[in-house]
Short mmCIF file of C-alpha atoms in Angstrom, two decimals:
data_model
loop_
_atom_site.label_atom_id
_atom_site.label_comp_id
_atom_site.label_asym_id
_atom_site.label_seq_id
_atom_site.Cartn_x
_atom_site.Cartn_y
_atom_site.Cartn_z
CA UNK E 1 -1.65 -7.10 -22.07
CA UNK E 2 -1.61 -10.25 -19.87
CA UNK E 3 -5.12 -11.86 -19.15
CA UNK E 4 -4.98 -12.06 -15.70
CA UNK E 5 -7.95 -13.29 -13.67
CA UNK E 6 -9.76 -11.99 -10.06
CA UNK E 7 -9.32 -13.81 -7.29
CA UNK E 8 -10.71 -14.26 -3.49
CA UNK E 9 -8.12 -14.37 -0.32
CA UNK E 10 -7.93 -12.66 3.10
CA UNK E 11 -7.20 -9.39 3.57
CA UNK E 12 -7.44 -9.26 7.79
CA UNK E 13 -7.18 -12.53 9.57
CA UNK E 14 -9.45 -14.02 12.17
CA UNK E 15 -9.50 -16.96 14.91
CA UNK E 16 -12.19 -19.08 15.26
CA UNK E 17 -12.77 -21.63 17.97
CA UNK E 18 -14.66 -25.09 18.07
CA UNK E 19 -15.24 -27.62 20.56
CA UNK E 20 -15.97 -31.49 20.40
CA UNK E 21 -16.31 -34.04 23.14
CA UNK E 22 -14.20 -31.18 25.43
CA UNK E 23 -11.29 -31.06 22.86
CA UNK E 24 -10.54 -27.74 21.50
CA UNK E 25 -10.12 -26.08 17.86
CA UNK E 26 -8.50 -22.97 17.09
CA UNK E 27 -8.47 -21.89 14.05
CA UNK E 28 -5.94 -19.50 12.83
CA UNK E 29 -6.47 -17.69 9.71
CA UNK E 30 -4.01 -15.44 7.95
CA UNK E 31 -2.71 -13.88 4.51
CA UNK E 32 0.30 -15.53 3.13
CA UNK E 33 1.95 -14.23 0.19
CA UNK E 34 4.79 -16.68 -0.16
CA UNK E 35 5.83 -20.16 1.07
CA UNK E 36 7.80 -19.23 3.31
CA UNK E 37 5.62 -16.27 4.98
CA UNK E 38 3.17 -19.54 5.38
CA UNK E 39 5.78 -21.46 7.19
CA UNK E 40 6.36 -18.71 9.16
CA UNK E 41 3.42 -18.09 10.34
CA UNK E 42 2.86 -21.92 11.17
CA UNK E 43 5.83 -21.88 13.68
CA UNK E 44 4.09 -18.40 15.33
CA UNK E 45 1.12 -20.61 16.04
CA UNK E 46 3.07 -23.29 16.71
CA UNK E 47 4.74 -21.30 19.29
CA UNK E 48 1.45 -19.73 20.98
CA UNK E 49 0.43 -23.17 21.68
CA UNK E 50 3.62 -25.11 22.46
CA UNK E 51 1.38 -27.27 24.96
CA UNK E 52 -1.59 -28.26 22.48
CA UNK E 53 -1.45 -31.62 21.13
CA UNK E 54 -1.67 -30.65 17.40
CA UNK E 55 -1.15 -27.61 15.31
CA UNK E 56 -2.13 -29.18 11.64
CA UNK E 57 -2.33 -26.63 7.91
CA UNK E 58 -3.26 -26.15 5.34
CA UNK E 59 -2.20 -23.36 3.38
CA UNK E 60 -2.89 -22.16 -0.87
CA UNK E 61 -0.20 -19.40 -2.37
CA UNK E 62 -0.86 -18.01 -5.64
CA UNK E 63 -3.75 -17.75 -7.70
CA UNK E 64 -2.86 -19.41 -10.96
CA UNK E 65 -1.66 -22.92 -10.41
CA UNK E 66 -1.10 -22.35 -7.10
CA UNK E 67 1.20 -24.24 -4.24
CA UNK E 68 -0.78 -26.19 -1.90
CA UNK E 69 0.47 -28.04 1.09
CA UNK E 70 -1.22 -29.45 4.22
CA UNK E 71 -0.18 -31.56 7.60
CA UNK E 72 -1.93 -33.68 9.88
CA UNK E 73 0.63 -32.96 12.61
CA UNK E 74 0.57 -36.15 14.27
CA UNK E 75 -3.48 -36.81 13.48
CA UNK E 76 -4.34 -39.39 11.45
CA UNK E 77 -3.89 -39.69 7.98
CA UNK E 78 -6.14 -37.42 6.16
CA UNK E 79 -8.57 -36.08 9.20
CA UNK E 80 -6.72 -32.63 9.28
CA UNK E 81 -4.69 -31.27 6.93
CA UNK E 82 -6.46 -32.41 4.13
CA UNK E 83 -9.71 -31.81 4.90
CA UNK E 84 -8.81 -28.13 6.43
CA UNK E 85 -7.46 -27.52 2.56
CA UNK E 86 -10.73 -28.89 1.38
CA UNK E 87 -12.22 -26.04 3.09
CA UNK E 88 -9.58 -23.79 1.57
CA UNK E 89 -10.33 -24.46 -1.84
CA UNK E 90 -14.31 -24.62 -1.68
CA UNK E 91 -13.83 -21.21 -0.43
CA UNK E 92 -11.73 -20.42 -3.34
CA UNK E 93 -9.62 -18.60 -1.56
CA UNK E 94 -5.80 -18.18 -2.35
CA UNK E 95 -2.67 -17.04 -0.56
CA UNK E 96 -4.57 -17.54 2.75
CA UNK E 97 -2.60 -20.22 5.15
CA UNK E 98 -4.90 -21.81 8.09
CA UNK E 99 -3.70 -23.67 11.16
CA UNK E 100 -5.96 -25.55 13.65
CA UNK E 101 -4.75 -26.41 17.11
CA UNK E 102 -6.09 -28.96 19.30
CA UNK E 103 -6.72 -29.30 23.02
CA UNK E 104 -7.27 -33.11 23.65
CA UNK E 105 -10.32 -33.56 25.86
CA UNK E 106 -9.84 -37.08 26.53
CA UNK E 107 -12.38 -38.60 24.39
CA UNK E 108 -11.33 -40.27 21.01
CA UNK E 109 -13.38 -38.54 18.15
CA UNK E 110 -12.75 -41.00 15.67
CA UNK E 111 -12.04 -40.21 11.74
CA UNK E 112 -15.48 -38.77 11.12
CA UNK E 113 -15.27 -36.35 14.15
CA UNK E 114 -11.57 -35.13 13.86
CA UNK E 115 -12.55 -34.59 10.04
CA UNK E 116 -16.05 -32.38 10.98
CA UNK E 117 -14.04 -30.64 14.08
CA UNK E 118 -11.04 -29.71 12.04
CA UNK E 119 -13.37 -28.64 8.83
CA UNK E 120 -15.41 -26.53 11.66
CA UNK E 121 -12.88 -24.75 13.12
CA UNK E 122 -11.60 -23.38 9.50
CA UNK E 123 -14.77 -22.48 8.40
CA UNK E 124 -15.25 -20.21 11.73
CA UNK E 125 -12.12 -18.98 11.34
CA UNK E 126 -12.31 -17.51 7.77
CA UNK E 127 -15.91 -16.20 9.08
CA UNK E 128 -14.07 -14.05 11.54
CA UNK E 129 -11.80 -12.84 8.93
CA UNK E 130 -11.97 -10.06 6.49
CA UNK E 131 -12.60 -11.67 2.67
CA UNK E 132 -11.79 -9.60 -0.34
CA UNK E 133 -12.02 -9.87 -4.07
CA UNK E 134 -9.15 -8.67 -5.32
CA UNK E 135 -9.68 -7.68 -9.14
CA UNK E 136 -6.96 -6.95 -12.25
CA UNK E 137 -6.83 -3.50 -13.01
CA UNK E 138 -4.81 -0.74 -14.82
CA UNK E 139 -3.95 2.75 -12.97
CA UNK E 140 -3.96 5.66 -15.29
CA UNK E 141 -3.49 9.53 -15.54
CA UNK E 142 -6.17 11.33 -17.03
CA UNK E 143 -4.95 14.97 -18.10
CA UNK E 144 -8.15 17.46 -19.11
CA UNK E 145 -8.72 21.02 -19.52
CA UNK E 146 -11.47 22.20 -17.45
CA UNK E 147 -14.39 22.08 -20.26
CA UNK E 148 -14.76 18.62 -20.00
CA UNK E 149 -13.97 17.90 -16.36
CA UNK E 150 -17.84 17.65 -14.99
CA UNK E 151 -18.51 15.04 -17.94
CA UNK E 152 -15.28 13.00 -17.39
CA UNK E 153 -17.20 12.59 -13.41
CA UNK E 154 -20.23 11.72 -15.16
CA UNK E 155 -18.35 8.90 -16.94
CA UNK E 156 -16.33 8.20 -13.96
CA UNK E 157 -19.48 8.10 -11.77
CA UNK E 158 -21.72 6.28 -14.33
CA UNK E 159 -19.04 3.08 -14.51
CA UNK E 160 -18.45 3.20 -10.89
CA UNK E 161 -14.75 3.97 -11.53
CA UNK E 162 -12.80 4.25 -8.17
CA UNK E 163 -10.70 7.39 -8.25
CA UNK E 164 -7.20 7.86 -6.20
CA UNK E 165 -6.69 11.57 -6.82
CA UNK E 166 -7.50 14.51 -8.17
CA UNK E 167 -5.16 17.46 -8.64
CA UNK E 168 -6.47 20.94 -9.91
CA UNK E 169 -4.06 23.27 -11.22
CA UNK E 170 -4.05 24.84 -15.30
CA UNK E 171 -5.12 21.70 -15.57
CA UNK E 172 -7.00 18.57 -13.96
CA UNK E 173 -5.14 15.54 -13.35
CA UNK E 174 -7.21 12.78 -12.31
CA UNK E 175 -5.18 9.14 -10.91
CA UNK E 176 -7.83 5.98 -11.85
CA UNK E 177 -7.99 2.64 -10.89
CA UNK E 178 -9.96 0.74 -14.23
CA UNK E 179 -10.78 -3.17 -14.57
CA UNK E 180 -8.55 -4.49 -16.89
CA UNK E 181 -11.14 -5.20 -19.64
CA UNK E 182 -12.53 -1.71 -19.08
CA UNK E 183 -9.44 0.38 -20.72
CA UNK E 184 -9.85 0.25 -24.10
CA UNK E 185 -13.78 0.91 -23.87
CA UNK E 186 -12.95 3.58 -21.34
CA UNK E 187 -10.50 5.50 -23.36
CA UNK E 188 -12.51 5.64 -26.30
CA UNK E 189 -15.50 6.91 -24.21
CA UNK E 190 -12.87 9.98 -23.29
CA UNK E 191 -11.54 10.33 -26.62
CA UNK E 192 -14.95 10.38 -28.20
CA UNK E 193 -16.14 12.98 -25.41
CA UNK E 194 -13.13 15.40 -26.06
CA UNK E 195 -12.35 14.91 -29.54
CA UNK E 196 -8.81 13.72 -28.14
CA UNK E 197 -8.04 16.79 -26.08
CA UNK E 198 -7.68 14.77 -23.31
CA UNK E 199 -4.66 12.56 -22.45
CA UNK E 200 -4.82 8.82 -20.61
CA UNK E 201 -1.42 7.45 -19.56
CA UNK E 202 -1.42 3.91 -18.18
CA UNK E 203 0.74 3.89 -15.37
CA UNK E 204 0.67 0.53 -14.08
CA UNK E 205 -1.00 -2.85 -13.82
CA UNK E 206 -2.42 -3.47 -10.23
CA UNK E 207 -4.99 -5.54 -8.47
CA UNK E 208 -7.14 -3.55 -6.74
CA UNK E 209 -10.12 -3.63 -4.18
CA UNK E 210 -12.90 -1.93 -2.39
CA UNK E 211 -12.66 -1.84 1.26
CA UNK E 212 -14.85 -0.29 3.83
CA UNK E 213 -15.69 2.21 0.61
CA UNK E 214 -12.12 3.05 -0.09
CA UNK E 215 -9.74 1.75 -3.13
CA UNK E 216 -7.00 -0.53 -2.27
CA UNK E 217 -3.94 -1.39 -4.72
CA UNK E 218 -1.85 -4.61 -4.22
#
């Protein structure tokens, strides 16, 4: 199986808002799975503000060796873009884009102030956003007679294994959600338990997180 690794990015996005000298920084922070669903959510911002002076990014996609690209949309050199993805990647988020727009206020901030502004507005942005950790995991069907069902929960409960259903018929059929590096361990805990009465089919790799108490697959 494929060592993959977990990873943080946003799962809702958020808008966060800064002000310097009477210019004006919104930050807009959303998911972006691909390059292009990053470019098009730059023009949609780019759009709501048609009458702002600047609408720089910054946006990462993918978790291992990811794409990174950044503009200072008419700034200068280095006080936006960049230091918007600096934010980005201290974060160590992925597949996130972020795009600040500025209302001049007629005062010149200078490189130190357009650098701290844009940096600020990012950072309240992702803050109004909804981080996750999403983790590697395998989904798998667990098939068990009905001896051995309240000490397959015990396990289940004891390892803090999320569970997406449960179907109780002749038999119990339970759909599972494990860490990666938790199915071997796991199936020999349920093999051991029911002297191999009971079946574990891997259905699919996933990534997978908790959210307001309740699994999510990706």
């Amino acid at each position: 199986m494929e060592k993959r690794e977990s990873y943080q990015t946003i799962y809702q996005g958020g808008i966060g808002e800064f002000v310097m000298k009477k210019s004006k920084f919104i930050a807009t922070v959303e998911p972006a799975q691909t390059e292009k669903e990053a470019a098009e959510i730059i023009e949609e911002i780019k759009k709501k503000y048609w009458d702002a002076r600047h609408n720089c990014f910054a946006y990462v996609i993918g978790n291992t060796n990811p794409l990174m690209r950044f503009s200072d949309d008419g700034e200068p050199s280095q006080t936006a873009g960049k230091p918007m993805l600096d934010v980005l990647l201290s974060q160590e988020l992925c597949n996130v884009v972020a795009v600040v727009t500025r209302y001049f206020g007629g005062t010149l901030l200078g490189t130190g102030g357009l650098v701290k502004s844009y940096q600020s507005a990012t950072i309240e942005g992702i803050n109004n956003s909804k981080v996750i950790t999403k983790k590697p995991g395998v989904c798998i069907k667990l098939s068990t007679d009905y001896n051995h069902v309240g000490k397959i929960q015990h396990i289940i409960g004891q390892d803090s294994i999320p569970v997406i259903d449960s179907k109780f018929t002749d038999i119990v059929v339970m759909e599972l959600v494990l860490p990666q590096d938790n199915l071997q361990g796991f199936t020999n805990k349920i093999t051991d338990l029911t002297r191999g009465l009971a079946t574990i089919e891997k259905t699919k790799e996933t990534y997978f997180s908790i959210i307001d108490s309740k699994v999510h697959l990706f």
